[in-house]
Amino acid sequence: MNGSWRWEYQRYDPKSEGLVESLCALGNGRFATRGSAPETPADDIHYPATYLAGCYDRLTSTVAGRTVSNEDMVRLPDWTALRYRCLPDDGPPGDWLTPDHPALRHYRVSLDLRTGTLTRRLLFLDAEGRRLGVTHTRLVHMGDPYLAAQRTVLRAYGWSGRLEVASMLDGDVVNAGVDRYRALAGRHLVAHRTGVNAEGVSWLSCATSASRIRIGIAVRTCVRPVAVVDVTCADATARQSYVLPIRRGLPVVVVKTAALYTSLDRPRADPVRSSVEHVTHAAAFPALLASHRAAWQRIWAEGGVRAAGDTGRILRLHAFHVLQTLSPHTAQLDTGVPARGLHGEAYRGHVFWDELFVLPYLDLHFPETARALLMYRHRRLPAAREEARRAGVAGAMFPWQSGTSGTEETQRLHLNPRSGRWLPDHSHLQRHVGSAVAWNVWQYGLATGDTGFMHGSGAELLLHIAHFWADTAVWDAGLGRYRIRGVVGPDEYHDANPDARTPGIDDNAYTNVTAAWVIARALDLYGELPAARRAELLVQLGVDAERLQGWEEISRRLYVPHHRDVISQFHGYGDLAELDWDTYRARYHDIRRLDRILEAEGDTPNRYQVSKQADTLMLGFLFRPEELARLFRWLGYPLDDELWARTVAYYLRRTCHGSTLSSLVHGWVLARQQGADAWEYCREALLSDITDVQGGTTGEGIHLGAMAGSLDLVERGVVGLKAGADGLHVDPVPLSEIPASAFTVCYLGHRDVRIRFRPGRLGVRVPASLHGPVPLVLPGGRREHVAAGQERWFRLSAGQAAASPR
């Protein structure tokens, strides 16, 4: 049952508890805690965990006779743990009560999106007829990025007696949240020390085993009625136990306030001392809750996307999780976009290309956060240049999976759960991640006009990535074109040509077209720079001006394969066999992970025209139809609406959507074409995590790219909002299921520009400021502006604009 601002689960189901824990996680952009029950340790059902942005560690394991090294986002000590049980007047104490206890009679979990709080209500009825009500309220403070708190209220109904309550700070944790990783080493925390100071604050000190990040967590536990505490400190766990009277009208209240510091923080300080001092002086729970709510009110004012009905509720949930992972606090950190949020351990917490789907939203709402995420890439530019050098090419080759250092963290083996076999993993050949970084740099510049960044770090990123593409492309005299060979495209299913001895495919259309775009934009930016900056960059790149200008020829002559009057996903794609889709659907029903199915049968998707997710069609996500046609003309290829429509239809029939991003892209592209099935794909993108369409993956962490992409679908897709150097462009796509929406954006220094979209109408309100009017480019190229301190409405249908100040 879900309200406008509330997400609820009204019964306890062990099978869905992992999903609930992920979707009810709380965070503030610095750290997050899964929405787990505080009564339970980690087991096959429950997985309490806290994760800190940028906290990684590396361990080695033996897999299939090989030693492999993996860097993981580290599961941190559990600050939420709380146990309680009824104590009889005589005899042994009762069982510790948990959601799995047979005495449980009622269970409800409620996530309040407006205030960023999680409430869990339980009612127990034991064999003696005693009813005990329990209410937990948890927050991870959005105003103070170091604090979290949990209040537990226990009420007796119709009886009186005693309760034993144990508050624990548990550091005996391992990374074990993903079944297929459990054969790998997961004990990242070492050198534990615990204690409880004279004020009753428990503390825990530990460090990551290889990266040597020092971690300090302190928990202040306050109980009412006041009781004598029994303290037990083991190597990795601090425990405070209380025996408390309880009766009707005298509830037991336990408040745990936690502070988390690490050696990653600046300025440097002792993490334990900092956490103890911070939690000692932290406000009481009511004041923390009030300041936390106020912080969320500001976040929602800047980042909310409003739409009607179920769509609007889901969009709000998606925004909530994006903002918990990447909040304004993220702007102070050295962290990228973790593909599964700070919600679980899938993908090892690594940074992929998902920022391609996330930064368009952040550019328009939290540009400082977007800039910080681009700086994460810039700080790893030296590592990307070294990766390129090792590959024998110039420029910067960004890794498919990134973590701490910016080196390639993609695993070289992966487990197929269907066959139980460990297989070679060649996904590190997805070089297109560099184009995603470059695209985000360019879009950020258009949205913000931040010339300081664009002329500085942005120019370095763009030009070094362009240098990589220019040096990677090889001339083919027979084709009269440049080619990019030995890569893997976004599809991921095709990592080699059939029967090839070496991995990689040639001339992936998405890779080649985006490479051409990157080189062209890099040259555009280079031409805008002051002469001294241009000279400095030429030295950095190790090229002269003549060589740099030669890049344009490469950009114009990259090869884009075609077959059967459609754009080929890669060279030779049209020669592959057709799959008997009906047979596989009848046999397996769910064929999203067709790669695993085929491998378990002794086959491979490399033999077939099948795609895991949108690949060639990703071009329609990045570029509007007129932009894509212009880009193909730049390359010397025709692209009209008919060719693109044939291409879309061709791949729709050959894609099994094994990624949550696939439905999003297909829905986006079809909406632009006014396709009849557009909403079917958009709806699947909206529901992918909340219904766990991939069968258990949401419990391992949310899919941040799909969530942010759904917000972008409304703003950039349906409303057609696009930041340009000449103004905010609006080119709506009517989608009856999302007829209206509202949000605020930042543009060229303006903040809180209010956009309201209605069928055939657009309202724009610009707050009073010194930045002057906001220019608009409406359908048909009509140019308007809205002055600071003014609101105007425009008709978007044919004819004259109906605009009036308010």
mmCIF file of C-alpha atoms in Angstrom, residues 47-338:
data_model
loop_
_atom_site.group_PDB
_atom_site.id
_atom_site.type_symbol
_atom_site.label_atom_id
_atom_site.label_comp_id
_atom_site.label_asym_id
_atom_site.label_seq_id
_atom_site.Cartn_x
_atom_site.Cartn_y
_atom_site.Cartn_z
ATOM 1 C CA TYR A 47 21.256 -8.437 5.578
ATOM 2 C CA PRO A 48 21.862 -5.370 7.773
ATOM 3 C CA ALA A 49 24.617 -3.305 6.186
ATOM 4 C CA THR A 50 26.036 0.207 6.043
ATOM 5 C CA TYR A 51 28.161 1.489 3.155
ATOM 6 C CA LEU A 52 30.315 4.591 2.831
ATOM 7 C CA ALA A 53 30.804 6.309 -0.514
ATOM 8 C CA GLY A 54 34.319 5.697 -1.803
ATOM 9 C CA CYS A 55 35.254 3.099 0.829
ATOM 10 C CA TYR A 56 36.810 0.195 -1.077
ATOM 11 C CA ASP A 57 39.173 -2.629 -0.221
ATOM 12 C CA ARG A 58 40.919 -5.342 -2.223
ATOM 13 C CA LEU A 59 41.121 -9.054 -1.422
ATOM 14 C CA THR A 60 42.417 -12.043 -3.350
ATOM 15 C CA SER A 61 40.597 -15.343 -3.818
ATOM 16 C CA THR A 62 41.205 -18.630 -5.565
ATOM 17 C CA VAL A 63 38.588 -19.290 -8.235
ATOM 18 C CA ALA A 64 38.604 -22.200 -10.677
ATOM 19 C CA GLY A 65 42.255 -22.790 -9.891
ATOM 20 C CA ARG A 66 43.201 -19.153 -10.500
ATOM 21 C CA THR A 67 44.079 -16.394 -8.068
ATOM 22 C CA VAL A 68 41.875 -13.375 -8.665
ATOM 23 C CA SER A 69 41.894 -9.950 -7.073
ATOM 24 C CA ASN A 70 38.688 -7.999 -6.483
ATOM 25 C CA GLU A 71 38.098 -4.545 -5.082
ATOM 26 C CA ASP A 72 34.796 -4.190 -3.221
ATOM 27 C CA MET A 73 32.765 -1.491 -1.566
ATOM 28 C CA VAL A 74 33.147 -2.455 2.077
ATOM 29 C CA ARG A 75 30.305 -3.429 4.376
ATOM 30 C CA LEU A 76 30.810 -1.413 7.564
ATOM 31 C CA PRO A 77 29.896 -2.286 11.173
ATOM 32 C CA ASP A 78 26.221 -2.470 12.055
ATOM 33 C CA TRP A 79 25.179 0.447 14.270
ATOM 34 C CA THR A 80 21.452 -0.450 14.244
ATOM 35 C CA ALA A 81 21.548 -3.800 16.097
ATOM 36 C CA LEU A 82 19.031 -4.028 18.951
ATOM 37 C CA ARG A 83 17.724 -7.138 20.697
ATOM 38 C CA TYR A 84 14.905 -7.455 23.249
ATOM 39 C CA ARG A 85 12.989 -10.163 25.090
ATOM 40 C CA CYS A 86 10.537 -10.561 27.919
ATOM 41 C CA LEU A 87 11.868 -11.683 31.313
ATOM 42 C CA PRO A 88 9.613 -13.863 33.469
ATOM 43 C CA ASP A 89 9.489 -13.439 37.236
ATOM 44 C CA ASP A 90 11.143 -16.844 37.544
ATOM 45 C CA GLY A 91 12.649 -19.309 35.128
ATOM 46 C CA PRO A 92 14.801 -18.731 32.071
ATOM 47 C CA PRO A 93 14.325 -15.661 29.861
ATOM 48 C CA GLY A 94 12.241 -15.918 26.709
ATOM 49 C CA ASP A 95 13.541 -15.922 23.173
ATOM 50 C CA TRP A 96 14.887 -12.796 21.575
ATOM 51 C CA LEU A 97 12.024 -11.430 19.495
ATOM 52 C CA THR A 98 12.509 -11.005 15.746
ATOM 53 C CA PRO A 99 10.249 -10.735 12.683
ATOM 54 C CA ASP A 100 10.812 -14.483 12.183
ATOM 55 C CA HIS A 101 9.543 -15.378 15.668
ATOM 56 C CA PRO A 102 6.233 -17.309 15.734
ATOM 57 C CA ALA A 103 4.857 -14.767 18.236
ATOM 58 C CA LEU A 104 4.775 -12.075 15.506
ATOM 59 C CA ARG A 105 1.188 -11.035 14.780
ATOM 60 C CA HIS A 106 1.544 -7.754 12.925
ATOM 61 C CA TYR A 107 4.300 -6.200 10.845
ATOM 62 C CA ARG A 108 4.392 -3.012 8.814
ATOM 63 C CA VAL A 109 7.294 -1.137 7.246
ATOM 64 C CA SER A 110 6.673 2.462 6.209
ATOM 65 C CA LEU A 111 9.133 4.627 4.306
ATOM 66 C CA ASP A 112 8.301 8.334 4.476
ATOM 67 C CA LEU A 113 9.852 9.872 1.372
ATOM 68 C CA ARG A 114 9.034 13.434 2.374
ATOM 69 C CA THR A 115 11.050 13.260 5.592
ATOM 70 C CA GLY A 116 13.529 10.510 4.791
ATOM 71 C CA THR A 117 12.497 8.310 7.733
ATOM 72 C CA LEU A 118 11.828 4.595 8.035
ATOM 73 C CA THR A 119 9.289 3.297 10.538
ATOM 74 C CA ARG A 120 8.875 -0.376 11.347
ATOM 75 C CA ARG A 121 5.965 -1.518 13.516
ATOM 76 C CA LEU A 122 5.707 -5.002 15.023
ATOM 77 C CA LEU A 123 3.223 -6.621 17.403
ATOM 78 C CA PHE A 124 4.051 -9.821 19.262
ATOM 79 C CA LEU A 125 1.637 -12.083 21.158
ATOM 80 C CA ASP A 126 3.428 -14.776 23.163
ATOM 81 C CA ALA A 127 2.165 -18.034 24.657
ATOM 82 C CA GLU A 128 1.421 -16.285 27.981
ATOM 83 C CA GLY A 129 -0.938 -13.845 26.229
ATOM 84 C CA ARG A 130 1.410 -10.856 26.539
ATOM 85 C CA ARG A 131 1.174 -8.363 23.698
ATOM 86 C CA LEU A 132 4.269 -6.285 22.996
ATOM 87 C CA GLY A 133 4.196 -3.492 20.453
ATOM 88 C CA VAL A 134 7.451 -2.268 18.946
ATOM 89 C CA THR A 135 8.012 0.844 16.817
ATOM 90 C CA HIS A 136 11.398 1.644 15.285
ATOM 91 C CA THR A 137 12.005 5.029 13.647
ATOM 92 C CA ARG A 138 15.284 5.442 11.773
ATOM 93 C CA LEU A 139 17.031 8.264 9.936
ATOM 94 C CA VAL A 140 20.377 8.842 8.270
ATOM 95 C CA HIS A 141 20.773 12.560 8.697
ATOM 96 C CA MET A 142 20.543 14.579 5.494
ATOM 97 C CA GLY A 143 21.733 17.745 7.204
ATOM 98 C CA ASP A 144 24.697 16.306 9.122
ATOM 99 C CA PRO A 145 26.471 13.752 6.894
ATOM 100 C CA TYR A 146 28.194 12.056 9.864
ATOM 101 C CA LEU A 147 25.087 11.172 11.896
ATOM 102 C CA ALA A 148 22.328 8.571 11.962
ATOM 103 C CA ALA A 149 19.779 7.723 14.627
ATOM 104 C CA GLN A 150 17.192 5.110 15.560
ATOM 105 C CA ARG A 151 14.440 5.385 18.166
ATOM 106 C CA THR A 152 12.700 2.256 19.428
ATOM 107 C CA VAL A 153 9.538 2.396 21.535
ATOM 108 C CA LEU A 154 8.321 -0.842 23.203
ATOM 109 C CA ARG A 155 4.803 -0.895 24.684
ATOM 110 C CA ALA A 156 3.107 -3.494 26.872
ATOM 111 C CA TYR A 157 -0.599 -4.088 26.290
ATOM 112 C CA GLY A 158 -2.483 -5.568 29.255
ATOM 113 C CA TRP A 159 0.505 -6.760 31.273
ATOM 114 C CA SER A 160 3.484 -5.567 33.232
ATOM 115 C CA GLY A 161 6.909 -7.039 33.783
ATOM 116 C CA ARG A 162 10.487 -6.629 32.679
ATOM 117 C CA LEU A 163 12.328 -6.469 29.369
ATOM 118 C CA GLU A 164 15.927 -7.217 28.608
ATOM 119 C CA VAL A 165 17.271 -4.931 25.914
ATOM 120 C CA ALA A 166 20.693 -5.259 24.278
ATOM 121 C CA SER A 167 22.130 -2.441 22.166
ATOM 122 C CA MET A 168 25.080 -3.550 20.056
ATOM 123 C CA LEU A 169 27.713 -2.032 17.832
ATOM 124 C CA ASP A 170 28.697 -5.007 15.704
ATOM 125 C CA GLY A 171 31.913 -4.977 13.697
ATOM 126 C CA ASP A 172 32.046 -8.723 13.069
ATOM 127 C CA VAL A 173 30.757 -8.338 9.517
ATOM 128 C CA VAL A 174 31.806 -9.663 6.115
ATOM 129 C CA ASN A 175 30.773 -8.870 2.567
ATOM 130 C CA ALA A 176 28.294 -11.663 1.838
ATOM 131 C CA GLY A 177 25.308 -9.869 0.333
ATOM 132 C CA VAL A 178 25.489 -11.442 -3.136
ATOM 133 C CA ASP A 179 25.110 -15.195 -3.431
ATOM 134 C CA ARG A 180 27.387 -15.606 -6.448
ATOM 135 C CA TYR A 181 30.243 -13.800 -4.652
ATOM 136 C CA ARG A 182 30.132 -15.863 -1.472
ATOM 137 C CA ALA A 183 32.878 -18.212 -2.606
ATOM 138 C CA LEU A 184 35.186 -15.194 -2.731
ATOM 139 C CA ALA A 185 37.045 -13.593 0.170
ATOM 140 C CA GLY A 186 34.851 -11.070 1.956
ATOM 141 C CA ARG A 187 36.401 -10.207 5.323
ATOM 142 C CA HIS A 188 37.592 -6.669 4.684
ATOM 143 C CA LEU A 189 37.675 -5.277 8.230
ATOM 144 C CA VAL A 190 40.634 -5.983 10.530
ATOM 145 C CA ALA A 191 42.304 -4.567 13.651
ATOM 146 C CA HIS A 192 39.073 -4.219 15.626
ATOM 147 C CA ARG A 193 39.000 -2.453 18.969
ATOM 148 C CA THR A 194 35.916 -1.649 21.017
ATOM 149 C CA GLY A 195 35.071 0.168 24.191
ATOM 150 C CA VAL A 196 32.494 2.130 26.150
ATOM 151 C CA ASN A 197 33.462 5.462 27.685
ATOM 152 C CA ALA A 198 32.390 6.944 30.998
ATOM 153 C CA GLU A 199 29.407 8.697 29.351
ATOM 154 C CA GLY A 200 28.090 5.371 28.095
ATOM 155 C CA VAL A 201 29.075 5.932 24.469
ATOM 156 C CA SER A 202 30.219 2.716 22.789
ATOM 157 C CA TRP A 203 32.862 2.959 20.111
ATOM 158 C CA LEU A 204 34.472 0.709 17.565
ATOM 159 C CA SER A 205 37.707 1.140 15.656
ATOM 160 C CA CYS A 206 38.788 -0.959 12.676
ATOM 161 C CA ALA A 207 40.492 -0.654 9.308
ATOM 162 C CA THR A 208 40.173 -2.112 5.843
ATOM 163 C CA SER A 209 42.672 -4.887 5.282
ATOM 164 C CA ALA A 210 44.483 -3.660 2.147
ATOM 165 C CA SER A 211 43.456 -0.042 1.524
ATOM 166 C CA ARG A 212 44.073 0.749 5.226
ATOM 167 C CA ILE A 213 41.131 3.076 5.582
ATOM 168 C CA ARG A 214 40.654 3.659 9.315
ATOM 169 C CA ILE A 215 37.049 3.615 10.506
ATOM 170 C CA GLY A 216 35.567 4.934 13.713
ATOM 171 C CA ILE A 217 31.940 4.496 14.751
ATOM 172 C CA ALA A 218 30.467 5.683 18.028
ATOM 173 C CA VAL A 219 26.944 5.001 19.329
ATOM 174 C CA ARG A 220 25.236 6.862 22.131
ATOM 175 C CA THR A 221 22.454 4.714 23.594
ATOM 176 C CA CYS A 222 19.845 6.408 25.780
ATOM 177 C CA VAL A 223 17.121 4.415 27.511
ATOM 178 C CA ARG A 224 13.984 5.377 29.410
ATOM 179 C CA PRO A 225 13.307 4.431 32.138
ATOM 180 C CA VAL A 226 16.915 4.925 33.181
ATOM 181 C CA ALA A 227 18.550 1.624 34.060
ATOM 182 C CA VAL A 228 21.880 0.176 35.083
ATOM 183 C CA VAL A 229 23.872 -0.919 32.072
ATOM 184 C CA ASP A 230 25.886 -4.112 31.745
ATOM 185 C CA VAL A 231 28.758 -3.636 29.291
ATOM 186 C CA THR A 232 30.475 -6.384 27.319
ATOM 187 C CA CYS A 233 33.253 -5.567 24.861
ATOM 188 C CA ALA A 234 34.618 -8.264 22.575
ATOM 189 C CA ASP A 235 37.213 -7.726 19.877
ATOM 190 C CA ALA A 236 34.673 -6.673 17.261
ATOM 191 C CA THR A 237 31.460 -6.006 19.205
ATOM 192 C CA ALA A 238 30.442 -3.629 21.964
ATOM 193 C CA ARG A 239 27.260 -4.599 23.792
ATOM 194 C CA GLN A 240 25.242 -2.634 26.357
ATOM 195 C CA SER A 241 22.470 -4.603 28.105
ATOM 196 C CA TYR A 242 19.612 -3.242 30.217
ATOM 197 C CA VAL A 243 16.847 -4.774 32.323
ATOM 198 C CA LEU A 244 13.887 -2.397 32.260
ATOM 199 C CA PRO A 245 10.431 -2.350 33.842
ATOM 200 C CA ILE A 246 7.532 -2.136 31.408
ATOM 201 C CA ARG A 247 3.807 -1.764 31.914
ATOM 202 C CA ARG A 248 0.839 -0.059 30.327
ATOM 203 C CA GLY A 249 1.548 3.654 30.258
ATOM 204 C CA LEU A 250 5.277 3.116 30.871
ATOM 205 C CA PRO A 251 6.846 2.296 27.513
ATOM 206 C CA VAL A 252 10.514 1.500 27.122
ATOM 207 C CA VAL A 253 12.291 3.954 24.812
ATOM 208 C CA VAL A 254 15.725 3.228 23.381
ATOM 209 C CA VAL A 255 17.488 5.812 21.183
ATOM 210 C CA LYS A 256 20.681 4.953 19.358
ATOM 211 C CA THR A 257 22.562 7.872 17.821
ATOM 212 C CA ALA A 258 25.554 6.964 15.669
ATOM 213 C CA ALA A 259 28.461 8.950 14.250
ATOM 214 C CA LEU A 260 30.700 7.629 11.474
ATOM 215 C CA TYR A 261 34.158 8.983 10.625
ATOM 216 C CA THR A 262 37.001 7.548 8.548
ATOM 217 C CA SER A 263 40.503 8.475 7.487
ATOM 218 C CA LEU A 264 39.016 9.543 4.137
ATOM 219 C CA ASP A 265 37.545 12.613 5.846
ATOM 220 C CA ARG A 266 39.107 16.040 5.573
ATOM 221 C CA PRO A 267 40.647 17.551 7.583
ATOM 222 C CA ARG A 268 42.448 14.462 8.845
ATOM 223 C CA ALA A 269 41.693 13.456 12.419
ATOM 224 C CA ASP A 270 41.440 10.335 14.512
ATOM 225 C CA PRO A 271 38.168 8.669 13.367
ATOM 226 C CA VAL A 272 37.302 7.219 16.776
ATOM 227 C CA ARG A 273 37.915 10.438 18.660
ATOM 228 C CA SER A 274 35.935 12.402 16.070
ATOM 229 C CA SER A 275 33.000 10.019 16.178
ATOM 230 C CA VAL A 276 32.874 9.935 19.978
ATOM 231 C CA GLU A 277 33.020 13.722 20.246
ATOM 232 C CA HIS A 278 30.414 14.209 17.537
ATOM 233 C CA VAL A 279 27.894 11.751 18.926
ATOM 234 C CA THR A 280 28.408 12.967 22.494
ATOM 235 C CA HIS A 281 27.357 16.475 21.503
ATOM 236 C CA ALA A 282 24.644 15.451 19.040
ATOM 237 C CA ALA A 283 21.147 16.719 19.718
ATOM 238 C CA ALA A 284 18.398 14.527 21.159
ATOM 239 C CA PHE A 285 16.272 12.514 18.749
ATOM 240 C CA PRO A 286 13.377 15.020 18.378
ATOM 241 C CA ALA A 287 15.791 17.810 17.423
ATOM 242 C CA LEU A 288 17.705 15.536 15.050
ATOM 243 C CA LEU A 289 14.453 14.532 13.411
ATOM 244 C CA ALA A 290 13.397 18.156 12.974
ATOM 245 C CA SER A 291 16.673 19.255 11.382
ATOM 246 C CA HIS A 292 16.713 16.139 9.200
ATOM 247 C CA ARG A 293 13.200 16.913 7.938
ATOM 248 C CA ALA A 294 14.193 20.494 7.191
ATOM 249 C CA ALA A 295 17.164 19.296 5.138
ATOM 250 C CA TRP A 296 14.930 16.981 3.124
ATOM 251 C CA GLN A 297 12.454 19.804 2.540
ATOM 252 C CA ARG A 298 15.221 21.779 0.828
ATOM 253 C CA ILE A 299 16.375 18.731 -1.156
ATOM 254 C CA TRP A 300 12.868 18.102 -2.454
ATOM 255 C CA ALA A 301 12.402 21.755 -3.396
ATOM 256 C CA GLU A 302 15.462 21.486 -5.644
ATOM 257 C CA GLY A 303 15.241 17.892 -6.863
ATOM 258 C CA GLY A 304 11.594 16.823 -6.905
ATOM 259 C CA VAL A 305 9.851 15.748 -10.115
ATOM 260 C CA ARG A 306 6.060 15.875 -9.867
ATOM 261 C CA ALA A 307 3.655 13.826 -11.959
ATOM 262 C CA ALA A 308 0.200 12.414 -11.316
ATOM 263 C CA GLY A 309 -0.894 8.994 -10.118
ATOM 264 C CA ASP A 310 1.218 5.878 -9.720
ATOM 265 C CA THR A 311 3.820 7.218 -12.123
ATOM 266 C CA GLY A 312 4.369 10.235 -9.895
ATOM 267 C CA ARG A 313 4.698 8.071 -6.778
ATOM 268 C CA ILE A 314 7.276 5.819 -8.412
ATOM 269 C CA LEU A 315 9.220 8.780 -9.754
ATOM 270 C CA ARG A 316 9.333 10.189 -6.238
ATOM 271 C CA LEU A 317 10.732 6.911 -4.909
ATOM 272 C CA HIS A 318 13.349 6.921 -7.667
ATOM 273 C CA ALA A 319 14.347 10.499 -6.910
ATOM 274 C CA PHE A 320 14.558 9.612 -3.226
ATOM 275 C CA HIS A 321 17.126 6.883 -3.849
ATOM 276 C CA VAL A 322 19.123 8.928 -6.332
ATOM 277 C CA LEU A 323 19.326 11.782 -3.826
ATOM 278 C CA GLN A 324 20.301 9.454 -0.983
ATOM 279 C CA THR A 325 23.195 8.152 -3.066
ATOM 280 C CA LEU A 326 24.248 11.433 -4.681
ATOM 281 C CA SER A 327 23.221 14.356 -2.501
ATOM 282 C CA PRO A 328 24.781 17.818 -2.116
ATOM 283 C CA HIS A 329 27.124 16.181 0.426
ATOM 284 C CA THR A 330 28.571 14.139 -2.443
ATOM 285 C CA ALA A 331 30.041 17.350 -3.833
ATOM 286 C CA GLN A 332 32.585 17.248 -0.992
ATOM 287 C CA LEU A 333 33.687 13.663 -1.681
ATOM 288 C CA ASP A 334 35.977 11.854 -4.076
ATOM 289 C CA THR A 335 33.452 9.359 -5.365
ATOM 290 C CA GLY A 336 31.790 8.321 -8.592
ATOM 291 C CA VAL A 337 28.336 6.978 -9.436
ATOM 292 C CA PRO A 338 28.003 3.455 -7.941
#
